[in-house]
Coordinates of C-alpha atoms in Angstrom, one line a residue:
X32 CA -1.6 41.8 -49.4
X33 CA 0.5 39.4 -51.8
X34 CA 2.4 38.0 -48.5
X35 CA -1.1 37.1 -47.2
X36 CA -2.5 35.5 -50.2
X37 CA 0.4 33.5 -50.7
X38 CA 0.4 32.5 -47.0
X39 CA -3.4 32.1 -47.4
X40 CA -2.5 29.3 -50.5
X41 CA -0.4 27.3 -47.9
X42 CA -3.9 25.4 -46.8
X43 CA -4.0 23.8 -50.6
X44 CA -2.0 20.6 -50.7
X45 CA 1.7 20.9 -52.5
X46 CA 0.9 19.5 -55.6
X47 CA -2.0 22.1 -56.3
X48 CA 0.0 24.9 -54.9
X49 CA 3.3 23.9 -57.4
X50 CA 0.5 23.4 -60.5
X51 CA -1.5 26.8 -59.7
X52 CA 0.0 28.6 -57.0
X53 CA 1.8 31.2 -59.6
X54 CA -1.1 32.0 -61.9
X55 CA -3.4 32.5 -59.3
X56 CA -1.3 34.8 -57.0
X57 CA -1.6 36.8 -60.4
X58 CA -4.7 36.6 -61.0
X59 CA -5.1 37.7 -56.9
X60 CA -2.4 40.8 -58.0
X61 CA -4.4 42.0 -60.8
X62 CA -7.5 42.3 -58.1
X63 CA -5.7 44.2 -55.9
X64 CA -4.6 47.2 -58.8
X65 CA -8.0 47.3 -59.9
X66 CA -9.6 47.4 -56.3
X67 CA -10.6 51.1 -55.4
X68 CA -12.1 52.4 -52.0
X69 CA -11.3 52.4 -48.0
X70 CA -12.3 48.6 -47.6
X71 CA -11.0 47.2 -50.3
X72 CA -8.3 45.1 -48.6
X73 CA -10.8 43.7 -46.4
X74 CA -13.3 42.4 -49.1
X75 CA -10.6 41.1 -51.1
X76 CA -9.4 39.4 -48.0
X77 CA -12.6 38.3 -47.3
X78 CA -13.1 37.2 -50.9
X79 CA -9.9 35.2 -50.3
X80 CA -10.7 33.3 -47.5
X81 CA -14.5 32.0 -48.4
X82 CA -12.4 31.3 -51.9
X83 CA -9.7 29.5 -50.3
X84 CA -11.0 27.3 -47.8
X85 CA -13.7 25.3 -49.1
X86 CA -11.6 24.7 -52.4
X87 CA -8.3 23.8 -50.2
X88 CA -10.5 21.2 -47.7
X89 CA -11.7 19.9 -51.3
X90 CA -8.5 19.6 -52.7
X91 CA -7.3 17.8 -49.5
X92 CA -10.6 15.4 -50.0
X93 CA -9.7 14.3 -53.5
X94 CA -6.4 13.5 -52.6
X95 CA -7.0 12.0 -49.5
X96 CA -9.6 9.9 -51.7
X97 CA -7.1 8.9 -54.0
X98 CA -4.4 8.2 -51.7
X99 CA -6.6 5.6 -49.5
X100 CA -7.7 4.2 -53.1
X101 CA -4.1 3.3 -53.6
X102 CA -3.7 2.3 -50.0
X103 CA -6.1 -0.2 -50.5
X104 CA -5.0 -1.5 -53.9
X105 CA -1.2 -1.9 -52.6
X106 CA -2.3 -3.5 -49.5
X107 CA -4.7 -6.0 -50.9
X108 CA -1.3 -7.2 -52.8
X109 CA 0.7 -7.8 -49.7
X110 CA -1.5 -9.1 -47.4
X111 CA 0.8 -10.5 -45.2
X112 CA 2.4 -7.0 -44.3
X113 CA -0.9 -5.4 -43.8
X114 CA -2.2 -8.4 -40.8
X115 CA 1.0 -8.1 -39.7
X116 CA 1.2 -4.2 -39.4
X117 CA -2.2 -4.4 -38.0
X118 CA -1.6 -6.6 -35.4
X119 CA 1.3 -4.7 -34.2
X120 CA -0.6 -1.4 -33.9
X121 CA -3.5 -3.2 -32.0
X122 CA -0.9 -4.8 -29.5
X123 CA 0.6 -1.5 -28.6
X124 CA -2.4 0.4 -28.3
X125 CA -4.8 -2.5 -26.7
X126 CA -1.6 -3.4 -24.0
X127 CA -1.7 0.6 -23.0
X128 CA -5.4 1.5 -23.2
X129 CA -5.9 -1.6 -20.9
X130 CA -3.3 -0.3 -18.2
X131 CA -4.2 3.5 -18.7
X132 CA -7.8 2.7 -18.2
X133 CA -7.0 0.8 -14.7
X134 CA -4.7 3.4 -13.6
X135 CA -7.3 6.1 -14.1
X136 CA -9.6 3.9 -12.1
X137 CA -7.7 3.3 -9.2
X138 CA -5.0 7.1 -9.2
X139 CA -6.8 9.6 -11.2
X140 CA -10.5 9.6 -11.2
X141 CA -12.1 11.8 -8.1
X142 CA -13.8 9.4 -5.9
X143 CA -18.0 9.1 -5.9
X144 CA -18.1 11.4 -3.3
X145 CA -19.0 15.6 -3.0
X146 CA -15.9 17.5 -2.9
X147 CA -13.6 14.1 -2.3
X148 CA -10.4 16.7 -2.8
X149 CA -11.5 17.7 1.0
X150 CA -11.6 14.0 2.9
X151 CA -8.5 12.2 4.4
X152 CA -7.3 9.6 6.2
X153 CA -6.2 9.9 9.4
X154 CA -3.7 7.5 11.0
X155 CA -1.6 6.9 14.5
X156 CA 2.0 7.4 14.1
X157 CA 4.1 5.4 15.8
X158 CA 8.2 3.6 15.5
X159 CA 7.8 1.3 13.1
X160 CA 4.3 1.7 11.6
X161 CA 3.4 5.3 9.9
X162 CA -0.4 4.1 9.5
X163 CA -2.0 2.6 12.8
X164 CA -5.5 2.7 13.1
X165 CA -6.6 4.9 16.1
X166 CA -7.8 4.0 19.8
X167 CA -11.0 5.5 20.7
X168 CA -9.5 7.4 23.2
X169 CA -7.3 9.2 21.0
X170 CA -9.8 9.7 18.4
X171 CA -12.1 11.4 21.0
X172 CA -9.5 13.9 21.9
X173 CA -7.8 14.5 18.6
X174 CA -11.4 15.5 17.5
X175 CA -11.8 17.7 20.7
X176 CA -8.9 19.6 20.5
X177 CA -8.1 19.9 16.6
X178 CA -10.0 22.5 14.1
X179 CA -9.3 21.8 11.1
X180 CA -11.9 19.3 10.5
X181 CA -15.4 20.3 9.4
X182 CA -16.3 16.9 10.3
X183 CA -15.2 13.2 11.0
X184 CA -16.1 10.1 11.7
X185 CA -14.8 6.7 12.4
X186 CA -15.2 2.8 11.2
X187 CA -14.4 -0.5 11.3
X188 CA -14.9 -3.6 9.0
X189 CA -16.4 -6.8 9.9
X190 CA -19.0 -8.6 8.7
X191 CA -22.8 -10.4 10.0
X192 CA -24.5 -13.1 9.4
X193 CA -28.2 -12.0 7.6
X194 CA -30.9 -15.0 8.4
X195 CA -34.6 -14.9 7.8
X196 CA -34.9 -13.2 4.1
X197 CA -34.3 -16.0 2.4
X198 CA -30.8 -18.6 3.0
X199 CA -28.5 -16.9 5.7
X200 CA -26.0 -15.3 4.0
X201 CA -22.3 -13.8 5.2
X202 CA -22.3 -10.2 4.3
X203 CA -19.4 -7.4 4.5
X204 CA -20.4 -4.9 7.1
X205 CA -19.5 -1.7 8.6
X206 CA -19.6 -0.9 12.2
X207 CA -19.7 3.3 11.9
X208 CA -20.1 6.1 13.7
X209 CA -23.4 8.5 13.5
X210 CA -21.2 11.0 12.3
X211 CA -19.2 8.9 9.2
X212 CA -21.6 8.7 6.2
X213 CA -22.8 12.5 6.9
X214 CA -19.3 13.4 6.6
X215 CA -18.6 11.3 3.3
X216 CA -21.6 13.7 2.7
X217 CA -23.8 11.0 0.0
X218 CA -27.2 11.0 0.8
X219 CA -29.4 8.1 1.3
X220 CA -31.5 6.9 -1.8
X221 CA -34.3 6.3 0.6
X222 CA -34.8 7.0 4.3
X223 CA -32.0 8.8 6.4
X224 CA -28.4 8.4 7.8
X225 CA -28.1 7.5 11.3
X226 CA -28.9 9.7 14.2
X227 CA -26.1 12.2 14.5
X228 CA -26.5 12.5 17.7
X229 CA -26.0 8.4 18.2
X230 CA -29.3 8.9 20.1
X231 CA -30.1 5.1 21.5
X232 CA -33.0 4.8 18.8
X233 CA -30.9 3.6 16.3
X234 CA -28.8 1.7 18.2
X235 CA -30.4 -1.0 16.8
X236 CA -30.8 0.0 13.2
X237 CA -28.7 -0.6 9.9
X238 CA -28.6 1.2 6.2
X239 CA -28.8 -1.4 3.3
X240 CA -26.5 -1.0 0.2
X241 CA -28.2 -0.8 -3.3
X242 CA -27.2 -4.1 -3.9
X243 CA -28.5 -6.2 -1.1
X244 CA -31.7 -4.1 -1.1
X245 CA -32.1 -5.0 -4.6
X246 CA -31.0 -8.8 -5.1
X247 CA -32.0 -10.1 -1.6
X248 CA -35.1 -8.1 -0.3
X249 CA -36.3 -7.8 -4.3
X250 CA -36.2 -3.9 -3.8
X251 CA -39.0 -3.8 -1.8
X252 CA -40.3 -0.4 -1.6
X253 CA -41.4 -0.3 2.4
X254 CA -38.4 -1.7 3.3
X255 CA -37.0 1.2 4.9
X256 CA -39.1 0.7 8.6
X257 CA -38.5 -3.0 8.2
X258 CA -36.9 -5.5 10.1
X259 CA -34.0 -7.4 9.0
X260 CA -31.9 -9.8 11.4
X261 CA -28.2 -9.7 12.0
X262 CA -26.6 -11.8 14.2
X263 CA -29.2 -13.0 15.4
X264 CA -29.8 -9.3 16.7
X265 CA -33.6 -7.9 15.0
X266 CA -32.6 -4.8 13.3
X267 CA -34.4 -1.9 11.7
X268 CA -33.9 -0.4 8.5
X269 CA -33.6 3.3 8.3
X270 CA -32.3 3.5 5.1
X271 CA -31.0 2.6 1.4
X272 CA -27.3 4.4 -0.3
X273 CA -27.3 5.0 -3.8
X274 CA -26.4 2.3 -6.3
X275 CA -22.9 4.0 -7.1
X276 CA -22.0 4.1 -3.0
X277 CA -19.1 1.7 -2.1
X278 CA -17.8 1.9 1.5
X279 CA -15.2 1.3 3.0
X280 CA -14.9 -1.0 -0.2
X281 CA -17.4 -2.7 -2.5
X282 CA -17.6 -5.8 -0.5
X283 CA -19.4 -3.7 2.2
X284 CA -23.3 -4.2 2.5
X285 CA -24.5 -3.1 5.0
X286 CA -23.8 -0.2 7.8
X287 CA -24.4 -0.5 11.7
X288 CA -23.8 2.2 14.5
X289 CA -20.9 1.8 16.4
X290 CA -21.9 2.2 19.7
X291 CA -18.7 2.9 21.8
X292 CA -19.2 2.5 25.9
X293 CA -17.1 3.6 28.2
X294 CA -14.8 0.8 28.8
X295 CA -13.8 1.2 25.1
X296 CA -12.1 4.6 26.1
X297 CA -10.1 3.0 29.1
X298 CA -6.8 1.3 27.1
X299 CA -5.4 3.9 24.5
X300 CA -3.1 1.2 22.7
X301 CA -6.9 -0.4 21.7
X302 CA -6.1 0.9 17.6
X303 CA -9.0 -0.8 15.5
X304 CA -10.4 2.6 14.5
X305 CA -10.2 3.7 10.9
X306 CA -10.7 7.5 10.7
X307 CA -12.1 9.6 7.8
X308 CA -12.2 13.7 8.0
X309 CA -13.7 16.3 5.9
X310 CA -11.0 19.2 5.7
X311 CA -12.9 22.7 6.7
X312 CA -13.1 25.2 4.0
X313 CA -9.5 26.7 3.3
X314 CA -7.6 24.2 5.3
X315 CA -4.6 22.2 3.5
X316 CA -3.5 18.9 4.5
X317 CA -0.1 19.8 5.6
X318 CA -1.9 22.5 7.8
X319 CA -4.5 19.5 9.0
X320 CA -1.3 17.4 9.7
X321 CA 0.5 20.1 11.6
X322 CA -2.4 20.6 14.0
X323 CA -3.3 16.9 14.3
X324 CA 0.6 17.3 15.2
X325 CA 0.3 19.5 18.2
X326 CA -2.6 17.5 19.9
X327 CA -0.7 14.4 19.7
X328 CA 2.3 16.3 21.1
X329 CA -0.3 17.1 24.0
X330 CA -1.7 13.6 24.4
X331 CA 1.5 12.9 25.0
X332 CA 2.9 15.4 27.4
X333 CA -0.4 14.0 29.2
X334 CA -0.2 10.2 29.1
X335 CA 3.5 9.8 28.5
X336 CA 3.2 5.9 29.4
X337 CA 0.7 5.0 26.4
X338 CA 1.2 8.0 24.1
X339 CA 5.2 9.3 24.3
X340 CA 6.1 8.2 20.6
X341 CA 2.6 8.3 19.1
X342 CA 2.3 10.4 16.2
X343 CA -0.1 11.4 13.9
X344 CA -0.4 11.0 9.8
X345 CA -3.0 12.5 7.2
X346 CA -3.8 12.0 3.5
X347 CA -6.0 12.2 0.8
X348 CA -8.2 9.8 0.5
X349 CA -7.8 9.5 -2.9
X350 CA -4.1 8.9 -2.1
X351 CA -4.5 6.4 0.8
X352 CA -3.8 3.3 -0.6
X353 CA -1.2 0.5 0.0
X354 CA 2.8 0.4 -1.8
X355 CA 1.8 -2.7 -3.2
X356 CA -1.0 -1.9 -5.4
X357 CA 1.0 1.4 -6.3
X358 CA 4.3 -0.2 -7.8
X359 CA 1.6 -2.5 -9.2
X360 CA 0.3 -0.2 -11.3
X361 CA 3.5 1.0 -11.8
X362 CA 4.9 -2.0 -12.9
X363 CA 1.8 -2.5 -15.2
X364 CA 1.9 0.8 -17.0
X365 CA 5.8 0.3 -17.2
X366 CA 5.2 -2.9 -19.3
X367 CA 2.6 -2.0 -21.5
X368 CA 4.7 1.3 -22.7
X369 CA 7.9 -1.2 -23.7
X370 CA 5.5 -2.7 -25.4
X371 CA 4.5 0.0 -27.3
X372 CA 8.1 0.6 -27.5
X373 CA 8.1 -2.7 -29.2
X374 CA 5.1 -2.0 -31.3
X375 CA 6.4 1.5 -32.9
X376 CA 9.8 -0.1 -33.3
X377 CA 8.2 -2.9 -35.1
X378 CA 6.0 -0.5 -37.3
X379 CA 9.1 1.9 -38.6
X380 CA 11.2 -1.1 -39.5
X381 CA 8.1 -2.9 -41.3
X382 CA 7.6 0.0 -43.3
X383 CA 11.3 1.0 -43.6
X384 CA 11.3 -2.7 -45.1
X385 CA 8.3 -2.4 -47.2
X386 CA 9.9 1.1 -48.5
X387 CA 12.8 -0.4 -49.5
X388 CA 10.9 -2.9 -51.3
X389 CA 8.9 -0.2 -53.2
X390 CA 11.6 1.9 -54.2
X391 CA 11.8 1.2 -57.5
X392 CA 8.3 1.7 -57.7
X393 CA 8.8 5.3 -56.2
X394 CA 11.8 6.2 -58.0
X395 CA 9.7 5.6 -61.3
X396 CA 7.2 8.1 -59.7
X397 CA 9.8 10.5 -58.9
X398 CA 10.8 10.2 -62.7
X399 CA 7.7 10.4 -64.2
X400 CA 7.0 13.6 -61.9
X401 CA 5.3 13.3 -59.0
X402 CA 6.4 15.8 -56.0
X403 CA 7.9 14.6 -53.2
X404 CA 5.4 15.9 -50.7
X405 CA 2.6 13.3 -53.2
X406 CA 4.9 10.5 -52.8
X407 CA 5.3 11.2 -49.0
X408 CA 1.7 12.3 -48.5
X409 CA 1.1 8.7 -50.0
X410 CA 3.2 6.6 -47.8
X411 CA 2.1 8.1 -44.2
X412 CA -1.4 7.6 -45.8
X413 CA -0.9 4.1 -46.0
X414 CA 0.7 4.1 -42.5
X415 CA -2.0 5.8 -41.1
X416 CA -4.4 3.4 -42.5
X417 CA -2.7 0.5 -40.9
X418 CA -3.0 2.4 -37.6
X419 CA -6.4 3.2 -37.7
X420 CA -7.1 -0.5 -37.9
X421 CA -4.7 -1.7 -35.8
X422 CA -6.1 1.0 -33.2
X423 CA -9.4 0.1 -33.7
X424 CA -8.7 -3.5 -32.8
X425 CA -6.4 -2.3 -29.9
X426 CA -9.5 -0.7 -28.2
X427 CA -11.3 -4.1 -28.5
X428 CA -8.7 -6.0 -27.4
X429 CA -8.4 -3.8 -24.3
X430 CA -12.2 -3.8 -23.8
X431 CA -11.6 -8.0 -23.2
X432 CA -8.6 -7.3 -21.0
X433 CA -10.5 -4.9 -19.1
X434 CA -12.9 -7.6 -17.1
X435 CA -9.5 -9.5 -16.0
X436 CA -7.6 -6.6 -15.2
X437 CA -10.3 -5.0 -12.7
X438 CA -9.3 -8.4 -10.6
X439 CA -6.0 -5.8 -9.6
X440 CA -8.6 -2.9 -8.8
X441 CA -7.9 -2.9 -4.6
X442 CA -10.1 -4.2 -2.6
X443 CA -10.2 -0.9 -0.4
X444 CA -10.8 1.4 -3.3
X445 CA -14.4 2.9 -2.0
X446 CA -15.5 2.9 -6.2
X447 CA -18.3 0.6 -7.0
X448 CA -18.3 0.4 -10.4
X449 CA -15.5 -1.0 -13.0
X450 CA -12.3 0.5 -15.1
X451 CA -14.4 1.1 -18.5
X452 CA -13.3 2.6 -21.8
X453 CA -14.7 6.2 -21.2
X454 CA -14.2 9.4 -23.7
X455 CA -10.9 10.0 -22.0
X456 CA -9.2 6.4 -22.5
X457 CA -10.5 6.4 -25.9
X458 CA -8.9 9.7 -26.7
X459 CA -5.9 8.1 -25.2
X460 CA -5.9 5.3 -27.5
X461 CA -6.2 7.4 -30.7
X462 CA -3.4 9.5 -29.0
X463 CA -1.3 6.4 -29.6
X464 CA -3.0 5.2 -32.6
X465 CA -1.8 8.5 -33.8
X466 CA 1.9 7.9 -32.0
X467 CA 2.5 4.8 -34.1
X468 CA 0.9 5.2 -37.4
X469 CA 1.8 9.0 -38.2
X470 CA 4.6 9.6 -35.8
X471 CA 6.8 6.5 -36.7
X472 CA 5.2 6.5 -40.4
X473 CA 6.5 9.9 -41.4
X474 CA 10.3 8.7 -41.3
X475 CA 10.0 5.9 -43.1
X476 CA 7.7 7.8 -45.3
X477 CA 10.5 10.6 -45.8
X478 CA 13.3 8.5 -46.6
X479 CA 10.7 6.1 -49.4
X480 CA 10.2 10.0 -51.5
X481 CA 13.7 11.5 -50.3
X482 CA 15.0 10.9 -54.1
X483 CA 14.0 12.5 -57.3
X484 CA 14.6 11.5 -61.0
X485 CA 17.4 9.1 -62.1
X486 CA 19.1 9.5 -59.0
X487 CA 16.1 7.3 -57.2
X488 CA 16.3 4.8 -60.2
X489 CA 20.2 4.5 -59.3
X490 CA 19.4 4.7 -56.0
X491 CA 16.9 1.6 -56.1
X492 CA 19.1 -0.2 -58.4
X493 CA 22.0 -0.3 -56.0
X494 CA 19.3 -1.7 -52.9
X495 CA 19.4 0.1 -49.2
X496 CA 21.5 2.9 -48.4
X497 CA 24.1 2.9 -45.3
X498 CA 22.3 5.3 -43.7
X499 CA 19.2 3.2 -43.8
X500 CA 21.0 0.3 -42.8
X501 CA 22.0 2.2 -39.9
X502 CA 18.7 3.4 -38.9
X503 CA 17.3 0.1 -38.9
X504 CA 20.3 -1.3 -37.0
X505 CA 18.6 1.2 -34.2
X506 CA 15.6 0.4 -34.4
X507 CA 16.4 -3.3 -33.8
X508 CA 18.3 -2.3 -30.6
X509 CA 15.6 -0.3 -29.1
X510 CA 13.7 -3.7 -29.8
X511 CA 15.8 -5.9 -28.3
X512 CA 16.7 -3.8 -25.3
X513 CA 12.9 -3.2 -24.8
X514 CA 12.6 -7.1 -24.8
X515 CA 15.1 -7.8 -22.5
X516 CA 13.5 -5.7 -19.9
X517 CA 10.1 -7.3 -20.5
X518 CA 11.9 -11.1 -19.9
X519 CA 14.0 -9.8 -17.1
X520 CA 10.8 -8.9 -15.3
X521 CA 9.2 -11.4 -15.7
X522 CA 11.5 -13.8 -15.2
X523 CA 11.8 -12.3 -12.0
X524 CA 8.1 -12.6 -11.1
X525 CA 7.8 -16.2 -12.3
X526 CA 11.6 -16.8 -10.1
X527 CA 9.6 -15.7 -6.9
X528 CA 6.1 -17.2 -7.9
X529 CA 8.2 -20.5 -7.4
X530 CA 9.8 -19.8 -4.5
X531 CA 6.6 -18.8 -2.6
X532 CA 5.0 -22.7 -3.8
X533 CA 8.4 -24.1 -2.9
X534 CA 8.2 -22.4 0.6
X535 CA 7.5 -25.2 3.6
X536 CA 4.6 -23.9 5.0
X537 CA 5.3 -26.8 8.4
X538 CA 2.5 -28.9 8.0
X539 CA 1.1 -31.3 5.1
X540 CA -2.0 -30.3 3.1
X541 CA -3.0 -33.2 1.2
X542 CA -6.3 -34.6 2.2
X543 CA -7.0 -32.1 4.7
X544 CA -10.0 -29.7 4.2
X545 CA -10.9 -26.5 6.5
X546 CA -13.6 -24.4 7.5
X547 CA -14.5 -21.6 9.0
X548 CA -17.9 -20.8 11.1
X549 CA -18.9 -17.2 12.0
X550 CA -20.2 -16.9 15.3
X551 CA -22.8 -14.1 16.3
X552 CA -20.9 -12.0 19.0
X553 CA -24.2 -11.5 20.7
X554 CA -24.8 -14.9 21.7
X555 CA -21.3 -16.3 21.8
X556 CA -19.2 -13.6 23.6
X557 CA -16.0 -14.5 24.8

């Protein structure tokens, strides 16, 4: 029971437990001889702990009171290490929420879409290029002979001209098959996907994005039956997505059947279709790629001319997206963590500094009495304060980065909204907040109430110890090796900017200006 108590006492701060810990494990001792009957362990115990806990969180409280009292008093008298502190902190923590935030966007968060663990990307294989877009021909009899698709469907970008509402306008478009959006599985916010059956009724129909419906029709609540003109082709309106829909990337506004004849199946090295699946219930993507294997093995056994070294490839949508934008993001991320590499280095040795400063002013603590564990419990205080400023300004300064940064979001990424500082970043960014104040506060904090008595007063007397030296000689080398990766990379990156402007492109520029005319396909075929 003793044991317990005593354990129990460990929630009250040091300082209380060295002042009163003895008299009242006495005082708990003399309840326990006097304490008669089979549950009399238990209520003292229970006694204990609705003692213990309140008073211990209260005792915490006042200290934790006094301690940012002080904070504040000491800080206000050196000014010029507290901005500078602060600004450290909130260039550490703003650099890595920023990139965190954009990586989350882009690799982490599911995709706006029901069950997106389930839809790939399917791709020709072939020497040379492992992601070819597929011939219809090929897509027609992968689908035939394959079952480990619940669905798919196929698309292709391009884009119309919209005349008639308003000035004619260039819009993204999306030439899909009946059977694409039903398989992305997002319903319509008004009307209906196309006919599944890619009946000829809607052969000459189109689904609106949120956006167009909204800014260019005014959000016109019949228009679903209406008639909107593209390409100089009168189309009908069967439908509206949702406001959060985005594909196959946010510049994408409006959808139109593809309407495949049967010339289009005659040449099977015709690749311009981009092919999305739904995996069936239970089916992997290895076991999707292995059967997607075996029908191209058999495509190929059957049209040896057009089809002996075409493969196939499958992944995860959320996983199909270019090397480029991946090291990227990589490259991004790798950055902002030197710099708060930087950042923590540049905290310890600030305080180390400002502990050395203060060690007289510690020693006489130490003399007059107060506890190690006070004068510790004091300094990661302060340190602690100076990050929860410095992190606080970090997640505004990475809330301004943000709007610049989406600018790397790819343009492919079927996500219409924007990188945003949700619950998760900003736990991420007191994560770090708590990385650089508390982590790399406590050993400066340590070494500032590591002496007691006269030996401090000696101690501060005779300046900086050897081993502090040498611990600051560290700290400086992680700084300056974390620095010289930052400039070599970007020395690099600003070497080949200027070789790409100082590239001849084989003609002269100045004074010449272009332009480019789209020209409806329906009235000027080839």
């Amino acid at each position: 029971m003793i044991r317990l108590y005593r354990a129990l006492l460990r929630l009250y701060p040091a300082s209380f437990r060295e002042a009163y810990g003895q008299e009242m494990c006495g005082v708990f001792a003399e309840r326990v001889a006097a304490a008669t009957g089979p549950f009399a362990s238990v209520r003292l115990l229970a006694a204990a702990l609705v003692d213990v806990v309140p008073n211990a969180l209260s005792a915490h409280g006042e200290l934790l009171a006094q301690d940012l009292r002080y904070a504040a008093r000491t800080l206000a008298r050196s000014p010029g290490f507290a901005v500078t502190a602060v600004l450290v902190v909130a260039f550490g923590v703003g650099a890595n929420t920023a990139a965190f935030s954009l990586a989350d966007f882009v690799l982490v968060r599911p995709l706006p879409f029901p069950e997106a663990d389930r839809l790939v990307r399917v791709w020709e294989r072939v020497p040379g290029y492992s992601m070819m877009e597929l011939s219809p021909a090929n897509y027609r009899d992968w689908k035939a002979t394959t079952g480990s698709f619940e669905s798919t469907g196929a698309f292709f970008r391009t884009a119309a001209n919209m005349v008639g509402s308003g000035e004619p306008q260039r819009l993204g478009a999306a030439l899909v098959t009946p059977d694409l959006l039903p398989t992305l599985g997002v319903e319509p916010a008004r009307g209906r996907w196309f006919d599944a059956e890619g009946g000829p009724a809607d052969d000459a129909s189109v689904i609106l994005s949120w956006g167009l419906w909204q800014q260019e029709l005014g959000g016109d609540p019949d228009v679903v039956g209406s008639t909107l003109n593209l390409d100089g082709q009168p189309r009908q309106v069967v439908g509206v997505m949702p406001e959060t829909f985005a594909f196959p990337s946010r510049a994408t506004r409006v959808w139109v059947p593809l309407v495949l004849g049967e010339d289009a199946y005659q040449d099977r090295n015709d690749n311009f279709l981009n092919v999305v699946g739904r995996l069936a219930d239970g089916v992997t993507v290895e076991q999707a790629r292995a059967d997607l294997e075996r029908a191209a093995a058999r495509l190929a056994a059957t049209f040896p001319l057009t089809n002996a070294e075409t493969g196939s490839n499958v992944y995860l949508m959320r996983d199909d997206l270019s090397p480029h934008s991946r090291i990227l993001l990589a490259a991004l991320g790798g950055a902002a963590l030197c710099i708060l590499l930087l950042a923590c280095a540049n905290l310890t040795n600030l305080l180390l500094a400002r502990g050395a400063a203060r060690s007289r002013e510690m020693a006489v603590r130490a003399a007059l009495g107060a506890g190690r564990h006070r004068l510790v419990r004091q300094m990661v205080t302060e340190s602690a304060a100076l990050a929860l400023v410095g992190g606080a300004l970090g997640v505004g300064l990475a809330a301004l980065a943000l709007p610049v940064l989406t600018l790397l979001v790819p343009s492919n990424l079927p996500v219409s909204g924007e990188p945003r500082l949700d619950l998760r970043v900003l736990g991420l960014a007191a994560l770090f907040t708590g990385l650089t104040g508390v982590g790399f506060g406590v050993l400066p904090a340590l070494r500032a109430g590591g002496k007691k008595g006269l030996d401090a007063i000696r101690e501060a007397g005779r300046g900086g110890s050897g081993r502090r030296q040498g611990l600051r000689a560290a700290l400086v080398s992680v700084q300056v090796a974390s620095s010289v990766v930052l400039l070599v990379c970007s020395g690099l990156l600003a070497r080949a900017m200027w070789r790409l402007q100082d590239v001849d492109p084989g003609f002269r520029s100045e004074g010449v200006l272009t332009l480019r005319t789209a020209l409806p396909p329906s009235r000027y075929a080839p």
